[in-house]
């Protein structure tokens, strides 16, 4: 017994065993981190709740939001639980913190929402305009998902101007950093829509937003059809929808509402789109 105990004690002190156990422990930790981090790599943001939206618990908020978005979406479509518009509306009232705050802080006598911090040059600063814009972006996401990467879309407490991801690459017009997704710009000359000297704006806290850019030139597996609500992003000046080979149909006719639209690119968007 004593001999076996001495052998075991010697074995446990072996440098080879210690190294083996250490490496095994580190491997287990690395695998756990990789599995945990991979949950947000797909097209569906981890921010999306898996709990069904309980409309009854936010009925007043839902009614106000439904009234706002019904300006551009028929009620029949909003009430269709299979539609991306219905999913976008439910996201607005059950998950989106920014829209919820605006709606909940409305004037009790008029139901008018508080204004945005600065808003946009052509669209103004009405709180309703921001709720509508976030609804439109959510509707496009739900209509064309799952994406390969979320690009920060549907971040519930982030201004929609921050719904993009900076990619390092040589890429006109943003040079070495390409903000893939939805981008807001402060132009050097507000009367000239051009990238030179333009500043990427992540929110409207300190300055008014001049124009917006739909910068989808990097493949991200957008699949399906672009909903008509997309054409109501009236502050959009640059529309790049390249290399999304899963898209079908064409740009909706409502794009005619984009009074500030300056540049359109839909290169290599797939054989069933255009």
Coordinates of C-alpha atoms in Angstrom, one line a residue:
X1 CA 0.0 0.0 0.0
X2 CA 2.8 2.3 0.9
X3 CA 4.6 1.5 -2.4
X4 CA 1.5 2.2 -4.4
X5 CA 0.9 5.5 -2.6
X6 CA 4.5 6.5 -3.3
X7 CA 4.2 5.7 -6.9
X8 CA 0.9 7.6 -7.2
X9 CA 2.4 10.7 -5.5
X10 CA 5.4 10.5 -7.9
X11 CA 3.1 10.2 -10.9
X12 CA 1.0 13.2 -9.9
X13 CA 4.1 15.3 -9.7
X14 CA 5.2 14.3 -13.2
X15 CA 5.9 17.4 -15.4
X16 CA 4.4 15.6 -18.4
X17 CA 1.2 14.9 -16.6
X18 CA 1.0 18.5 -15.3
X19 CA 1.5 19.9 -18.9
X20 CA -1.1 17.4 -20.3
X21 CA -3.7 18.5 -17.7
X22 CA -3.0 22.2 -18.2
X23 CA -3.4 21.9 -22.0
X24 CA -6.6 19.9 -21.6
X25 CA -8.0 22.5 -19.3
X26 CA -7.1 25.4 -21.6
X27 CA -8.6 23.4 -24.6
X28 CA -11.9 23.0 -22.7
X29 CA -12.0 26.8 -21.9
X30 CA -11.2 27.7 -25.5
X31 CA -14.0 25.5 -26.8
X32 CA -16.5 27.0 -24.4
X33 CA -15.6 30.5 -25.5
X34 CA -15.8 29.6 -29.2
X35 CA -19.2 28.1 -28.8
X36 CA -20.5 31.0 -26.8
X37 CA -19.1 33.6 -29.2
X38 CA -20.5 31.8 -32.2
X39 CA -24.0 32.4 -31.2
X40 CA -23.9 36.0 -32.6
X41 CA -22.0 35.1 -35.8
X42 CA -25.1 34.2 -37.8
X43 CA -27.6 36.4 -39.5
X44 CA -30.0 36.5 -36.6
X45 CA -28.9 39.0 -33.9
X46 CA -28.6 37.5 -30.4
X47 CA -30.5 40.7 -29.4
X48 CA -33.7 39.2 -30.7
X49 CA -35.8 37.7 -27.9
X50 CA -37.0 34.1 -28.1
X51 CA -40.0 35.0 -25.9
X52 CA -43.2 35.7 -27.8
X53 CA -44.4 39.3 -27.8
X54 CA -47.2 39.7 -25.3
X55 CA -49.2 42.5 -27.0
X56 CA -51.7 42.7 -24.1
X57 CA -48.9 43.9 -21.8
X58 CA -48.0 46.8 -24.0
X59 CA -51.4 47.4 -25.7
X60 CA -51.3 51.2 -25.5
X61 CA -47.8 51.3 -27.0
X62 CA -48.8 48.8 -29.7
X63 CA -51.8 50.9 -30.7
X64 CA -49.7 54.1 -31.1
X65 CA -47.0 52.3 -33.0
X66 CA -49.6 50.6 -35.3
X67 CA -51.1 54.0 -36.0
X68 CA -47.7 55.4 -36.9
X69 CA -46.6 52.6 -39.2
X70 CA -50.0 52.2 -40.9
X71 CA -49.2 55.4 -42.8
X72 CA -47.0 53.3 -45.0
X73 CA -48.2 49.7 -44.4
X74 CA -51.8 48.4 -44.9
X75 CA -53.5 47.2 -41.7
X76 CA -54.2 43.9 -43.3
X77 CA -50.4 43.3 -43.8
X78 CA -49.6 44.5 -40.2
X79 CA -52.1 42.0 -38.9
X80 CA -50.7 39.1 -40.9
X81 CA -48.6 37.3 -38.3
X82 CA -46.4 35.7 -41.0
X83 CA -45.5 39.0 -42.6
X84 CA -42.1 40.8 -42.0
X85 CA -44.1 43.9 -41.3
X86 CA -45.9 42.2 -38.4
X87 CA -42.6 41.0 -37.0
X88 CA -41.1 44.5 -37.3
X89 CA -44.1 46.1 -35.5
X90 CA -43.8 43.6 -32.7
X91 CA -40.1 44.2 -32.4
X92 CA -40.8 47.9 -32.1
X93 CA -43.2 47.6 -29.2
X94 CA -41.8 44.6 -27.4
X95 CA -38.0 44.8 -27.8
X96 CA -36.8 48.2 -29.2
X97 CA -35.9 50.4 -26.3
X98 CA -35.5 53.6 -28.3
X99 CA -38.9 53.4 -30.0
X100 CA -40.6 52.2 -26.8
X101 CA -39.2 55.2 -24.9
X102 CA -40.4 57.6 -27.5
X103 CA -43.9 56.2 -27.5
X104 CA -44.2 55.9 -23.8
X105 CA -43.0 59.5 -23.3
X106 CA -45.6 60.9 -25.7
X107 CA -47.8 63.8 -24.7
X108 CA -50.8 62.3 -22.9
X109 CA -53.3 64.8 -24.4
X110 CA -52.1 64.8 -28.0
X111 CA -50.3 61.5 -28.3
X112 CA -47.5 63.4 -30.0
X113 CA -44.1 61.8 -29.4
X114 CA -41.1 63.8 -28.1
X115 CA -38.7 65.0 -30.7
X116 CA -35.4 63.4 -31.7
X117 CA -32.2 65.1 -30.5
X118 CA -31.4 66.7 -33.8
X119 CA -33.1 64.6 -36.5
X120 CA -32.4 64.9 -40.2
X121 CA -32.0 67.9 -42.5
X122 CA -34.9 66.9 -44.8
X123 CA -37.0 64.8 -42.6
X124 CA -37.1 66.9 -39.4
X125 CA -36.8 65.8 -35.8
X126 CA -40.3 64.3 -35.1
X127 CA -40.1 61.3 -32.8
X128 CA -42.7 59.6 -35.1
X129 CA -40.1 59.8 -38.0
X130 CA -37.5 57.9 -36.0
X131 CA -40.0 55.1 -34.9
X132 CA -41.0 54.8 -38.6
X133 CA -37.4 54.6 -39.8
X134 CA -36.6 51.9 -37.3
X135 CA -39.7 50.0 -38.3
X136 CA -38.7 50.2 -42.0
X137 CA -35.2 48.9 -41.3
X138 CA -36.6 46.1 -39.1
X139 CA -39.1 45.2 -41.9
X140 CA -36.3 44.9 -44.4
X141 CA -34.3 42.8 -42.1
X142 CA -37.1 40.4 -41.4
X143 CA -38.0 40.2 -45.1
X144 CA -34.5 39.3 -46.2
X145 CA -33.0 37.4 -43.2
X146 CA -31.2 35.4 -42.0
X147 CA -28.1 37.3 -42.9
X148 CA -24.6 35.9 -42.6
X149 CA -23.8 38.8 -40.1
X150 CA -26.2 41.1 -38.3
X151 CA -24.1 44.3 -39.0
X152 CA -25.6 45.6 -35.7
X153 CA -29.1 45.7 -37.1
X154 CA -31.9 45.6 -34.5
X155 CA -29.6 46.8 -31.7
X156 CA -32.4 47.8 -29.4
X157 CA -30.6 50.7 -27.5
X158 CA -28.4 51.9 -30.4
X159 CA -29.4 54.8 -32.7
X160 CA -30.1 53.3 -36.2
X161 CA -27.2 55.3 -37.6
X162 CA -25.0 52.8 -35.7
X163 CA -26.5 49.8 -37.5
X164 CA -23.4 49.0 -39.5
X165 CA -20.1 47.3 -39.0
X166 CA -16.7 48.7 -40.0
X167 CA -14.9 46.5 -42.4
X168 CA -11.2 47.0 -43.1
X169 CA -10.6 47.0 -46.9
X170 CA -9.7 49.2 -49.8
X171 CA -13.1 50.2 -51.0
X172 CA -14.4 53.4 -52.7
X173 CA -15.8 55.7 -51.4
X174 CA -14.9 55.0 -47.7
X175 CA -11.2 54.1 -48.4
X176 CA -9.8 51.7 -45.9
X177 CA -12.8 51.5 -43.6
X178 CA -16.0 50.4 -45.2
X179 CA -19.1 50.8 -42.8
X180 CA -21.2 47.9 -44.1
X181 CA -24.9 48.4 -43.3
X182 CA -27.0 51.5 -42.7
X183 CA -24.8 54.7 -42.5
X184 CA -25.6 58.3 -41.7
X185 CA -23.5 61.2 -43.0
X186 CA -22.8 64.8 -42.3
X187 CA -21.7 66.3 -45.6
X188 CA -19.0 68.9 -46.0
X189 CA -21.3 70.9 -48.1
X190 CA -25.0 70.0 -47.3
X191 CA -26.1 71.0 -50.8
X192 CA -23.6 68.7 -52.5
X193 CA -24.1 64.9 -52.0
X194 CA -20.5 63.6 -52.2
X195 CA -18.3 61.5 -49.9
X196 CA -15.2 63.8 -49.9
X197 CA -15.1 65.4 -46.5
X198 CA -18.3 63.6 -45.3
X199 CA -18.4 62.5 -41.7
X200 CA -19.9 59.3 -40.6
X201 CA -22.5 60.1 -37.8
X202 CA -23.5 57.4 -35.3
X203 CA -26.4 59.3 -33.8
X204 CA -28.0 62.8 -33.9
X205 CA -27.0 63.8 -30.4
X206 CA -24.5 66.5 -31.5
X207 CA -25.4 67.3 -35.1
X208 CA -28.2 67.1 -37.6
X209 CA -27.9 64.2 -40.1
X210 CA -27.7 65.3 -43.7
X211 CA -28.2 62.1 -45.7
X212 CA -28.2 58.3 -45.2
X213 CA -26.5 55.5 -47.1
X214 CA -27.7 51.9 -47.6
X215 CA -24.2 50.5 -47.9
X216 CA -24.7 46.8 -48.8
X217 CA -21.9 46.1 -51.2
X218 CA -20.3 43.3 -49.2
X219 CA -22.0 39.9 -49.6
X220 CA -24.2 39.2 -46.6
X221 CA -26.7 36.6 -47.9
X222 CA -29.8 38.9 -48.1
X223 CA -32.5 36.6 -49.3
X224 CA -36.1 37.2 -50.5
X225 CA -37.7 40.4 -51.7
X226 CA -37.2 44.0 -50.6
X227 CA -40.5 45.2 -49.0
X228 CA -42.3 48.3 -50.2
X229 CA -41.6 50.1 -46.9
X230 CA -38.0 50.4 -48.0
X231 CA -38.9 53.2 -50.4
X232 CA -40.1 55.3 -47.4
X233 CA -36.5 55.9 -46.2
X234 CA -36.8 59.3 -47.7
X235 CA -33.5 60.6 -46.2
X236 CA -31.6 57.9 -48.2
X237 CA -29.2 59.5 -50.8
X238 CA -27.0 56.5 -51.6
X239 CA -28.4 53.0 -52.3
X240 CA -25.8 50.2 -52.8
X241 CA -27.3 46.7 -52.9
X242 CA -24.5 44.7 -54.5
X243 CA -23.5 41.0 -54.2
X244 CA -26.7 39.9 -52.5
X245 CA -27.3 36.8 -54.7
X246 CA -30.4 35.5 -52.8
X247 CA -32.6 38.5 -53.6
X248 CA -35.6 38.1 -55.8
X249 CA -37.9 40.6 -57.6
X250 CA -36.8 44.2 -57.9
X251 CA -36.5 47.4 -56.0
X252 CA -40.0 48.4 -54.9
X253 CA -41.7 51.2 -56.9
X254 CA -41.9 53.1 -53.6
X255 CA -38.2 54.0 -54.2
X256 CA -39.7 56.9 -56.1
X257 CA -40.4 58.5 -52.7
X258 CA -36.7 58.8 -52.0
X259 CA -36.5 62.5 -52.9
X260 CA -32.8 62.7 -51.9
X261 CA -31.7 59.6 -53.8
X262 CA -28.5 60.4 -55.7
X263 CA -26.7 57.2 -56.4
X264 CA -28.0 53.6 -57.0
X265 CA -26.0 50.4 -57.5
X266 CA -27.4 46.9 -57.6
X267 CA -24.5 45.1 -59.2
X268 CA -24.2 41.3 -58.9
X269 CA -27.3 41.0 -56.9
X270 CA -28.3 37.6 -58.2
X271 CA -30.1 36.3 -61.4
X272 CA -33.6 36.7 -59.9
X273 CA -33.2 40.4 -58.9
X274 CA -33.1 43.5 -60.9

